[in-house]
Coordinates of N, CA and C and ligand atoms in Angstrom, one line a residue:
X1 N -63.8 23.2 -8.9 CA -65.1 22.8 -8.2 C -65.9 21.8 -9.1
X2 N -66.7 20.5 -8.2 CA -67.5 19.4 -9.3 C -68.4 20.4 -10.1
X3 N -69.3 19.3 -10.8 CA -70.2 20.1 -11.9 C -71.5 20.0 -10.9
X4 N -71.5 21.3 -11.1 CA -73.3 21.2 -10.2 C -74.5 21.8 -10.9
X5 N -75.2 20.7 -11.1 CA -76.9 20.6 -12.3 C -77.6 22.1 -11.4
X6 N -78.0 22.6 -13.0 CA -78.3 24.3 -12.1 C -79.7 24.2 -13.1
X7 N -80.3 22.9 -13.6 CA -81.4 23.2 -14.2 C -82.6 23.2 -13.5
X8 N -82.5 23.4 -12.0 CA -83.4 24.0 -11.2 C -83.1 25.3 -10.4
X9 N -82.4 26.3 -11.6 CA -81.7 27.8 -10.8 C -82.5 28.6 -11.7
X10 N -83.5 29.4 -11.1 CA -84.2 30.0 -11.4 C -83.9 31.7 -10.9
X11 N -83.9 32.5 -11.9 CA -83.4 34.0 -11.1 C -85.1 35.1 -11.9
X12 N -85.2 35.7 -10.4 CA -86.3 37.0 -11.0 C -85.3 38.3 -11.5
X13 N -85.9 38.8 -12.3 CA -84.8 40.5 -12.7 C -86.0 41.6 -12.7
X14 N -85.8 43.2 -12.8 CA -86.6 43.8 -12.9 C -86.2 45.1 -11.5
X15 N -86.5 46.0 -12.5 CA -86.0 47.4 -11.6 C -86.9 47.3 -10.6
X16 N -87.2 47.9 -9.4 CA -87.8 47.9 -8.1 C -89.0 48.1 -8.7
X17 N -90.5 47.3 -7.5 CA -91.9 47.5 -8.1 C -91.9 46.7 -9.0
X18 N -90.8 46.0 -9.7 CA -91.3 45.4 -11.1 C -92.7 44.1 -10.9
X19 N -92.9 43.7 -9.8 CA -93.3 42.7 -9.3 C -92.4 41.0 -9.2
X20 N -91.6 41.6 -9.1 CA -91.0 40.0 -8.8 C -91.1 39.1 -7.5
X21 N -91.1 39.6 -6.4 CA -91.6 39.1 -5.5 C -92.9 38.4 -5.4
X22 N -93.9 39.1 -5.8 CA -95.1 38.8 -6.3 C -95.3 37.6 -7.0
X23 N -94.3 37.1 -8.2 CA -94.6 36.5 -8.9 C -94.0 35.0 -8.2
X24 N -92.5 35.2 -7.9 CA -92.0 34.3 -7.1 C -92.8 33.6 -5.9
X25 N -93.8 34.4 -5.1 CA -94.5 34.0 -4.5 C -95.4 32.7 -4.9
X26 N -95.9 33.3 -6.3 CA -97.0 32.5 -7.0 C -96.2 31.1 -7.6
X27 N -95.1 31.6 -7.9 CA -94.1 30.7 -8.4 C -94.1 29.2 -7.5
X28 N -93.9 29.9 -6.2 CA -93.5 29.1 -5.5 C -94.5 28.4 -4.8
X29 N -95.7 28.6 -5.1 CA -96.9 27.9 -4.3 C -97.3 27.0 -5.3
X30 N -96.9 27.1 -6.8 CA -97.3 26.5 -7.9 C -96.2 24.8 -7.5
X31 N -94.7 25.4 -7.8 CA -94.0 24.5 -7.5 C -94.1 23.5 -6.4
X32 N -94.5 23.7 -5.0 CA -94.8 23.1 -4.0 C -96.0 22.2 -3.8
X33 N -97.0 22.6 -5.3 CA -98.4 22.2 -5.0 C -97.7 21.3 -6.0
X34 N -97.0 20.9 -7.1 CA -96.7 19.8 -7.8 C -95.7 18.6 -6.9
X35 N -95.1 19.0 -5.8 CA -94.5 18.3 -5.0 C -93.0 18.7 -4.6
X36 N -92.6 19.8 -5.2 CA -91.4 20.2 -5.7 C -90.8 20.7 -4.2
X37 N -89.3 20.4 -3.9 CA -88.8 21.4 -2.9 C -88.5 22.9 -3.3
X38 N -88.5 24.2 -2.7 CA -88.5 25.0 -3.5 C -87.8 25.8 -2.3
X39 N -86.7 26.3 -2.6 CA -85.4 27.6 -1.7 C -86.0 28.5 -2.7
X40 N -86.1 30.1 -1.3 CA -85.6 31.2 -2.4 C -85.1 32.0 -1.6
X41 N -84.1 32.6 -2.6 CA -83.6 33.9 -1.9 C -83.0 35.1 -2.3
X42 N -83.1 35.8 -1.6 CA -83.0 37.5 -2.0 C -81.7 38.3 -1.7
X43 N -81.8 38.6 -2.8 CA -80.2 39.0 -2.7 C -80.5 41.2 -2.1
X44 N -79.5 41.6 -1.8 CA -78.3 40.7 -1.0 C -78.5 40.3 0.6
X45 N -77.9 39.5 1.1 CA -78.8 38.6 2.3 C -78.7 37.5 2.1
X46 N -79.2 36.4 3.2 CA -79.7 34.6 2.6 C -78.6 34.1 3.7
X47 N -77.6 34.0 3.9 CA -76.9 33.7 5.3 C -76.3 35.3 6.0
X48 N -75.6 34.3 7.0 CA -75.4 35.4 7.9 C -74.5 36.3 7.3
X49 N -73.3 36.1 7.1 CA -72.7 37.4 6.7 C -73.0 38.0 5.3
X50 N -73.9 37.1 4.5 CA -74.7 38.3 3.5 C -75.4 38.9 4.2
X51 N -75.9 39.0 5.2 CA -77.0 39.7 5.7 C -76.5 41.0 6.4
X52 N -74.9 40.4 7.0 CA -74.5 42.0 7.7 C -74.0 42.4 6.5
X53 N -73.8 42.2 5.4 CA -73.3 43.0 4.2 C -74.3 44.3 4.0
X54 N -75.4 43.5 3.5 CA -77.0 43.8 3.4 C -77.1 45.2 4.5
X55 N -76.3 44.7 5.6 CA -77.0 46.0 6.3 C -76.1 47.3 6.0
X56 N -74.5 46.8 5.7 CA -73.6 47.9 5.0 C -74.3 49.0 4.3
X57 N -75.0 47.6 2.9 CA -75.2 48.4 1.7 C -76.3 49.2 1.8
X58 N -77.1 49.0 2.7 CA -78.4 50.0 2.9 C -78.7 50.8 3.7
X59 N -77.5 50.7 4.2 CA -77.3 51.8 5.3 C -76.8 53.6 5.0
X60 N -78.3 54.0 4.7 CA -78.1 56.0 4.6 C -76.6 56.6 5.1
X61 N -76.2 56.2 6.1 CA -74.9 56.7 6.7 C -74.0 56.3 5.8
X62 N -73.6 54.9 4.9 CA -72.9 54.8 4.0 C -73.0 55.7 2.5
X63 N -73.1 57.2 2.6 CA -73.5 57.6 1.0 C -72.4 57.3 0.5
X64 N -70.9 57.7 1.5 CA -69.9 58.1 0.9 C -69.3 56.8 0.0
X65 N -70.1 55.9 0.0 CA -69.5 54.1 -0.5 C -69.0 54.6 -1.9
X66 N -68.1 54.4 -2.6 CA -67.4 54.5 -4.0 C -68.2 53.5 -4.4
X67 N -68.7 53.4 -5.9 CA -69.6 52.6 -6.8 C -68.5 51.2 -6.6
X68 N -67.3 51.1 -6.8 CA -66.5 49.7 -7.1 C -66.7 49.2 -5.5
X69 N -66.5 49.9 -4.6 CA -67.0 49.2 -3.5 C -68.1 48.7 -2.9
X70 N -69.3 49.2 -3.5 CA -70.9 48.6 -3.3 C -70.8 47.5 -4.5
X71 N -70.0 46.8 -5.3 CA -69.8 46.4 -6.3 C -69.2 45.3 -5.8
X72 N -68.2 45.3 -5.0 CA -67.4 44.3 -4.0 C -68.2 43.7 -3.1
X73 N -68.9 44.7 -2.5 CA -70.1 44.1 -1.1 C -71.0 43.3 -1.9
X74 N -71.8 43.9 -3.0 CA -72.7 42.9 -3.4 C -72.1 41.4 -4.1
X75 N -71.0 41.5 -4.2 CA -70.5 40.3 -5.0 C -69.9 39.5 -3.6
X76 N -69.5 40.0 -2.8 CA -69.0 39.4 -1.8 C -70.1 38.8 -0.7
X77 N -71.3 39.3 -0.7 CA -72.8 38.7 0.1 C -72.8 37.6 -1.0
X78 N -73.1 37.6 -2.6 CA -73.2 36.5 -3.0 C -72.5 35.3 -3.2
X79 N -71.1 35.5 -2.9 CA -70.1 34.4 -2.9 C -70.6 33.2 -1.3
X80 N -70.8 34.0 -0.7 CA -71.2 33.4 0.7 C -72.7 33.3 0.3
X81 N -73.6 33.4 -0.7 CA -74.9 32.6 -0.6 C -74.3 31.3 -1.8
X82 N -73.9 31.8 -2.7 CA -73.6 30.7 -3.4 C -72.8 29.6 -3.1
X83 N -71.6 29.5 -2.1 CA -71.5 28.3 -1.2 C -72.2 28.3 -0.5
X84 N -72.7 28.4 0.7 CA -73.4 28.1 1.6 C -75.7 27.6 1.3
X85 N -75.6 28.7 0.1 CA -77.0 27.6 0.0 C -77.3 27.3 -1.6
X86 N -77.2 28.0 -2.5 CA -77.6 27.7 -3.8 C -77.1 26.3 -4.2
X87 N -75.4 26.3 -3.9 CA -75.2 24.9 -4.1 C -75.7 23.7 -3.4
X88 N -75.5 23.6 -2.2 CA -76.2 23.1 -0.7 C -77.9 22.7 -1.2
X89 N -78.7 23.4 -2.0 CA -79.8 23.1 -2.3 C -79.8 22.6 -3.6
X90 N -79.1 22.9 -4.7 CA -79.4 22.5 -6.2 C -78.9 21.0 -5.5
X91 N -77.9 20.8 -5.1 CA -77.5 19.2 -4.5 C -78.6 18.4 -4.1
X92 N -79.6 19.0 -3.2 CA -80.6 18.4 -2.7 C -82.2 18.6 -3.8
X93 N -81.8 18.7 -4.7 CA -82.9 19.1 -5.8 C -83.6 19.6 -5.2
X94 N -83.3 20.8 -4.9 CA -84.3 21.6 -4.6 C -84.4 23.0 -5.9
X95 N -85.7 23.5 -6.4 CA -85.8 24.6 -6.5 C -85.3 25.5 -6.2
X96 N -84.4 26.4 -7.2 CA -83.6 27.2 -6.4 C -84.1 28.6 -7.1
X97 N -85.3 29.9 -6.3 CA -85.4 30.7 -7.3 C -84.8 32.0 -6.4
X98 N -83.7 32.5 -7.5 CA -83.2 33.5 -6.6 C -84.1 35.3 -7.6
X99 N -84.2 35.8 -6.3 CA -84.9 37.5 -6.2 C -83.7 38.5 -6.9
X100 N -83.2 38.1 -7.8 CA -82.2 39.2 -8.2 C -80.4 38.3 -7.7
X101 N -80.5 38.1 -9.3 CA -78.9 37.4 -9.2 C -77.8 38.7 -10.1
X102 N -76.9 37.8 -10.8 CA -75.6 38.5 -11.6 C -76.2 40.2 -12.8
X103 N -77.6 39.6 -13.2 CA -77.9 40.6 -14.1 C -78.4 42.0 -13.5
X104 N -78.7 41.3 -12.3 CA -79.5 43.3 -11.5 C -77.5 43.7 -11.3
X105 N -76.2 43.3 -10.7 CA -75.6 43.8 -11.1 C -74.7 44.2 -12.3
X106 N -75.1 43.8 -13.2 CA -75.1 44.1 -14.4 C -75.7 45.4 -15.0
X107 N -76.6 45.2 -14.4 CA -78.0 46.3 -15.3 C -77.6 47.8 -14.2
X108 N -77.4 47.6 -13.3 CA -77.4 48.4 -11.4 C -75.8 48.9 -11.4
X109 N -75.0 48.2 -11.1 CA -73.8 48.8 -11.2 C -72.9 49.0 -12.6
X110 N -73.4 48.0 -13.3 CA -72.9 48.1 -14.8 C -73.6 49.4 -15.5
X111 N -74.7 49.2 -16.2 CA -75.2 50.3 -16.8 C -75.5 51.4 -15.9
X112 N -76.7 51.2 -14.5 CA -76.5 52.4 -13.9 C -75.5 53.3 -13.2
X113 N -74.9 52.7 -12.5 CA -73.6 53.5 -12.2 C -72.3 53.2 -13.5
X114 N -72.2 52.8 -14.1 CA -71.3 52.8 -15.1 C -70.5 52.8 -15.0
X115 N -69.8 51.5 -14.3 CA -68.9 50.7 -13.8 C -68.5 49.9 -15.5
X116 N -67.0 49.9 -15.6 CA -66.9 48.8 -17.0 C -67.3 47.9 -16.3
X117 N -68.0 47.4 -17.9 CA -68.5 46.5 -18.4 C -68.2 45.0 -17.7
X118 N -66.6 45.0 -18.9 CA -65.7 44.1 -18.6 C -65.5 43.4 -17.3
X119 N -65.2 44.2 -15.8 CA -65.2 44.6 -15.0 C -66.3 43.9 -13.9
X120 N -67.5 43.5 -14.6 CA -68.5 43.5 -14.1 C -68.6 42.3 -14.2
X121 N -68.2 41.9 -15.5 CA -68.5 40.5 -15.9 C -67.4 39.8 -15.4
X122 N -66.2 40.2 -14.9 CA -65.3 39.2 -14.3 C -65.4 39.0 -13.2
X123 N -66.1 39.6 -12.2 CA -66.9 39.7 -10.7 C -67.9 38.6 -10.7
X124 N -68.5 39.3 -11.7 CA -69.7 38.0 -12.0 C -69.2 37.0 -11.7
X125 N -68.5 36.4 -12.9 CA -68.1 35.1 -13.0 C -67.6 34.6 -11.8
X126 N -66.9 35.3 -11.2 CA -65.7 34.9 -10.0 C -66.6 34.9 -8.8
X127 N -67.7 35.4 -9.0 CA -68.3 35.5 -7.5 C -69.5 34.4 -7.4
X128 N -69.8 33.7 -8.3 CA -70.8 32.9 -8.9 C -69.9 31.5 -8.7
X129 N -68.8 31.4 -9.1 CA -68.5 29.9 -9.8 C -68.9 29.7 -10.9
X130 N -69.7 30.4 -11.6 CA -70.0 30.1 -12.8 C -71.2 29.7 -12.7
X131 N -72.1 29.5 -11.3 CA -72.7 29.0 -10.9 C -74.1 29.9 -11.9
X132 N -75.2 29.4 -12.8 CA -75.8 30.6 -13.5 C -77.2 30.1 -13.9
X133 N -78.0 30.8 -13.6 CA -79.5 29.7 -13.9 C -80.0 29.7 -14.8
X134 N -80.9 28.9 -15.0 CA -81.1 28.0 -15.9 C -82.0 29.0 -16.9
X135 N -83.4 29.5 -16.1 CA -83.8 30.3 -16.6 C -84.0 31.5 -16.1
X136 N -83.8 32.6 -16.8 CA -84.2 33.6 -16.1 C -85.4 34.9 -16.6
X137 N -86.5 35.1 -15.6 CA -87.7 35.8 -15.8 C -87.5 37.7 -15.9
X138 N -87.5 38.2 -16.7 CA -87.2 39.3 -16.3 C -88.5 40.5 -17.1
X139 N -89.0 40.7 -15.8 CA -90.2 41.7 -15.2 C -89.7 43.3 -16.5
X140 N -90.2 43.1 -17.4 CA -89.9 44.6 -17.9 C -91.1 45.7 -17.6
X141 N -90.8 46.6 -16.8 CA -91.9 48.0 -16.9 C -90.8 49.5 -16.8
X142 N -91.9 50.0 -17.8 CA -91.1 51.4 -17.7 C -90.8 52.3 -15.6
X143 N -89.7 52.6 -15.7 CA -88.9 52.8 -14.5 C -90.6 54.3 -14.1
X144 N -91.2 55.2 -14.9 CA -91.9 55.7 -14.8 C -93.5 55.1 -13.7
X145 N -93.7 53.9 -15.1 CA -95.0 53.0 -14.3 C -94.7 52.6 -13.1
X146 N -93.1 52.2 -12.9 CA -93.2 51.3 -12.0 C -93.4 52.6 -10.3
X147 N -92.6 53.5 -10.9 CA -92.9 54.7 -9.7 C -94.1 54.8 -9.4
X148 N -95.5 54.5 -10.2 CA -96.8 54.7 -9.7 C -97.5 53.4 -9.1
X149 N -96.4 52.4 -9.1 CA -96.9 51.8 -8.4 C -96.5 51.8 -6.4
X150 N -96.1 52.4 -6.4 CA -95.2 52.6 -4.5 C -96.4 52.7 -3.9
X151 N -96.0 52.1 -2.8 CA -97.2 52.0 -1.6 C -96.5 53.5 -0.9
X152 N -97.8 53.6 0.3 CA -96.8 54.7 1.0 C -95.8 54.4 2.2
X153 N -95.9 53.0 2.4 CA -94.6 52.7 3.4 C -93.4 52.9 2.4
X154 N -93.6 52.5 0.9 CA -92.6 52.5 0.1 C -92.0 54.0 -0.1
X155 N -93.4 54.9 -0.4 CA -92.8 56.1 -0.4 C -91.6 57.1 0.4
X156 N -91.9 56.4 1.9 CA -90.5 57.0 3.1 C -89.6 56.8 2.3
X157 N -89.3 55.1 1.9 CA -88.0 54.9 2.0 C -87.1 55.7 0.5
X158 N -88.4 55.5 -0.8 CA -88.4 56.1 -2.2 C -87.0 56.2 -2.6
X159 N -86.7 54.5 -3.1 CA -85.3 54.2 -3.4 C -85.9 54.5 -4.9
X160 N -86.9 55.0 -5.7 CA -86.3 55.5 -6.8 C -86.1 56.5 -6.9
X161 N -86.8 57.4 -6.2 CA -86.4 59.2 -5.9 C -85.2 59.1 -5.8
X162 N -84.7 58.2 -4.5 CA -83.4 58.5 -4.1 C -82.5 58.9 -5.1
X163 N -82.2 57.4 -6.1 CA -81.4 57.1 -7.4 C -81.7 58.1 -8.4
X164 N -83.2 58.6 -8.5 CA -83.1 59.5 -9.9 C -83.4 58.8 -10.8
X165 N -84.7 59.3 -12.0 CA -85.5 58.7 -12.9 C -84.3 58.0 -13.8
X166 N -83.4 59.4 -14.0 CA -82.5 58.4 -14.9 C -81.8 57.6 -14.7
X167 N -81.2 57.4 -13.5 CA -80.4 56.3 -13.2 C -81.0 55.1 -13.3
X168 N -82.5 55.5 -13.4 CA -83.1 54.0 -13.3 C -83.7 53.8 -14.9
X169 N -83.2 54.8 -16.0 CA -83.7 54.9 -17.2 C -82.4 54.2 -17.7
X170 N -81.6 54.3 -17.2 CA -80.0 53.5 -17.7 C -80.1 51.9 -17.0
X171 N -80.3 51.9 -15.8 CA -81.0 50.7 -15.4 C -82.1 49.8 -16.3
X172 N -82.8 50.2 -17.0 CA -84.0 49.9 -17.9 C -83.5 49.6 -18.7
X173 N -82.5 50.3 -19.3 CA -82.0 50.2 -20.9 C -80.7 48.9 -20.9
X174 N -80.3 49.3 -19.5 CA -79.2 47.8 -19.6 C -79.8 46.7 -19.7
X175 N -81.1 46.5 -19.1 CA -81.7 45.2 -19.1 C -82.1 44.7 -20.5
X176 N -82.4 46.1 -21.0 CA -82.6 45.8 -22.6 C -81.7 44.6 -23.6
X177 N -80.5 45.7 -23.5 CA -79.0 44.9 -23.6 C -78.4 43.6 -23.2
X178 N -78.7 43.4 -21.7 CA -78.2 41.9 -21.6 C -79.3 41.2 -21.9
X179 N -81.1 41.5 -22.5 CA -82.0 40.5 -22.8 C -81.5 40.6 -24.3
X180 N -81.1 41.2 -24.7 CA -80.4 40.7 -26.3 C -79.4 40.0 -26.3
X181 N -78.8 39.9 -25.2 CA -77.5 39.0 -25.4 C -77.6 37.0 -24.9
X182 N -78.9 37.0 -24.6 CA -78.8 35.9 -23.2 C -80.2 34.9 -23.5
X183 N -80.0 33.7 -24.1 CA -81.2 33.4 -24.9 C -81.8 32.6 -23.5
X184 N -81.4 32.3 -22.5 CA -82.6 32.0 -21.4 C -83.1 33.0 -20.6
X185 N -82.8 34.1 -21.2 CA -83.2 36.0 -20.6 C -85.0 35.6 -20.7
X186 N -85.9 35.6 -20.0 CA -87.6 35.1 -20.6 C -87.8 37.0 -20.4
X187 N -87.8 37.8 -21.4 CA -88.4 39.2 -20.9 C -90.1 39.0 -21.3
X188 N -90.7 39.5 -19.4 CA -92.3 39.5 -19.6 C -92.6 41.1 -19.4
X189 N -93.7 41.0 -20.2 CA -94.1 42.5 -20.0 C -95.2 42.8 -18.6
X190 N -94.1 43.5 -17.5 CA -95.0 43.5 -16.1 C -95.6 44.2 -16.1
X191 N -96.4 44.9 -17.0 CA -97.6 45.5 -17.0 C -99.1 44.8 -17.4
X192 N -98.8 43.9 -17.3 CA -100.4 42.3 -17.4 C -100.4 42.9 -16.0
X193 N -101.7 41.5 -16.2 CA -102.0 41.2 -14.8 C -101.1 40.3 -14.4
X194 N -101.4 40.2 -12.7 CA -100.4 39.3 -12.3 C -100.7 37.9 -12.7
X195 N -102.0 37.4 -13.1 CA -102.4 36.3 -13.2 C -102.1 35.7 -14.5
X196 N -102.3 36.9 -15.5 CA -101.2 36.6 -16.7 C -99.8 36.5 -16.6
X197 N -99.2 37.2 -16.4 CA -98.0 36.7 -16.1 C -97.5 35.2 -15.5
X198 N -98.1 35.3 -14.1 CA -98.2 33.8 -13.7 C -98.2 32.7 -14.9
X199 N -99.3 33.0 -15.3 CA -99.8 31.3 -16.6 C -97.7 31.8 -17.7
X200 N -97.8 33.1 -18.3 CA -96.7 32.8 -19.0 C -95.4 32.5 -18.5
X201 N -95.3 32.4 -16.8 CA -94.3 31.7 -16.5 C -94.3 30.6 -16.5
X202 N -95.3 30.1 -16.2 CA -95.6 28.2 -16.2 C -95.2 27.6 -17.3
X203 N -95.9 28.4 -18.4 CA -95.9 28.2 -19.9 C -94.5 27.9 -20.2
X204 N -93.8 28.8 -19.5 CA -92.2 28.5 -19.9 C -91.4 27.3 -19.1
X205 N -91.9 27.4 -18.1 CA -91.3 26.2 -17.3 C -91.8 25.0 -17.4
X206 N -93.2 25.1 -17.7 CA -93.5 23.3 -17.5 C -92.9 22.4 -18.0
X207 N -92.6 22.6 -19.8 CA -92.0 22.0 -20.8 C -90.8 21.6 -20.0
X208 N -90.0 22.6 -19.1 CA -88.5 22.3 -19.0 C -88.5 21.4 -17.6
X209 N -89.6 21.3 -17.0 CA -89.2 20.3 -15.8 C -90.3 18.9 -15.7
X210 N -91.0 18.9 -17.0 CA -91.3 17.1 -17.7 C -90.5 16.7 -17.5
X211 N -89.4 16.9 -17.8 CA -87.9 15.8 -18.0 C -87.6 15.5 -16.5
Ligands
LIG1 N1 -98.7 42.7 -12.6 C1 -98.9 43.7 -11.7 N2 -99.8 44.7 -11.9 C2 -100.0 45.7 -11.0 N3 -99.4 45.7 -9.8 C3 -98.5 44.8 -9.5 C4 -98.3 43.7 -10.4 N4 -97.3 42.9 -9.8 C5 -97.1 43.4 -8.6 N5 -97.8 44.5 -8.4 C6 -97.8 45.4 -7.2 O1 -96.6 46.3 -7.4 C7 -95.9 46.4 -6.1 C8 -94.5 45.9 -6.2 O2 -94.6 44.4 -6.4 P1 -93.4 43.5 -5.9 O3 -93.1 43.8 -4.4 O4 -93.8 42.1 -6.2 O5 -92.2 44.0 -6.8 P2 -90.7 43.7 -6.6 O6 -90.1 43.7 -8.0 O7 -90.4 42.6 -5.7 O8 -90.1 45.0 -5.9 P3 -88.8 45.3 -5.0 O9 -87.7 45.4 -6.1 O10 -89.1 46.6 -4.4 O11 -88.6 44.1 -4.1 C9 -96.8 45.7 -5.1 O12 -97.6 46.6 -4.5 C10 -97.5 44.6 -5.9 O13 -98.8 44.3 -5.3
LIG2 MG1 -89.3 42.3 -4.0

């Protein structure tokens, strides 16, 4: 495959509630008001057949899914966003900020369900192209705080009840792990305000898109 400039691939990380959405939001009104084109998208979903994947993976009647198989689906929705738009857009310089890339499966099926490692990272790679961004923001809050934050539409659905404190405590700790390993890892502490956070993401980016 050609070489494709990923210094407008932007990825949010962060266990559910962490505010990423939120920030991406802000992200993205910041970017547009400089003049910038700006794609985002959420994984898993973003074309069509990521989206019927999307409805596989979240569908209650699926409990019985084997962890290597919800491992397959999620890599398999993102093979089909990564040709069809991440590349499709970094081409078109557009801003590309994706809601959870290669490290929520990392952190989610790697550490929390405890899938090798190895295993994880050869998916990665293969389901990506290698394709990997440039920077990545990753929302740290204790899996505890972030439970007090749930709205009550959130509470029906209560994907962290579902999972269990600790699944999402091994969740927390992987992210630990791969922010030690990954020097464009940016870990913010999502317990600011939003509006701090905001300024310390700019702070990081502005420098890198002067050029
Ligand atoms: N810095 C913050 N301080 C306090 N509350 C926040 C902060 N950022 C976001 N929130 C609130 O926390 C909740 C979750 O935020 P948001 O939806 O942005 O998180 P998320 O990481 O996208 O979650 P999900 O993984 O469920 O999509 C929302 O109610 C939001 O208003
Ligand atoms: Mg969100």
């Amino acid at each position: 495959m050609e070489k494709i400039k990923t210094d407008r691939f932007i990825s949010f990380e962060g266990i559910d509630y962490s505010g990423k959405t939120t920030q991406i939001d802000l992200l993205k009104s910041f970017l547009e008001g400089r003049g910038f084109n700006v794609f985002v998208i959420r994984e898993p979903g973003g074309t069509a057949i990521s989206e019927k994947i999307r409805q596989l993976l979240l569908d209650k009647k699926n409990f019985k899914m084997y962890e290597r198989a919800e491992l397959f689906l999620y890599s398999a929705a993102r093979v089909q966003l990564v040709v069809e738009k991440i590349i499709p857009m970094l081409k078109k310089d557009f801003f590309v900020i994706a809601d959870r890339y290669v490290d929520s499966t990392t952190a989610y099926q790697g550490y929390g369900r405890r899938i090798d490692l190895k295993v994880i990272k050869q998916i990665n790679k293969a389901a990506t192209f290698d394709i990997m961004p440039n920077i990545t923001f990753y929302l740290e809050i204790k899996p505890g705080r972030a439970y007090e934050r749930r709205n009550d539409s959130a509470k029906q659905t209560d994907r962290l009840e579902a999972a269990g404190l600790e699944f999402y405590k091994r969740v927390f700790n992987g992210y630990k792990k791969i922010s030690q390993k990954n020097k464009s890892f940016y870990v913010l502490d999502a317990e600011q305000s939003v509006e701090t956070i905001h300024k310390q993401i700019l702070n990081i980016i502005t420098p890198k898109i002067m050029d």
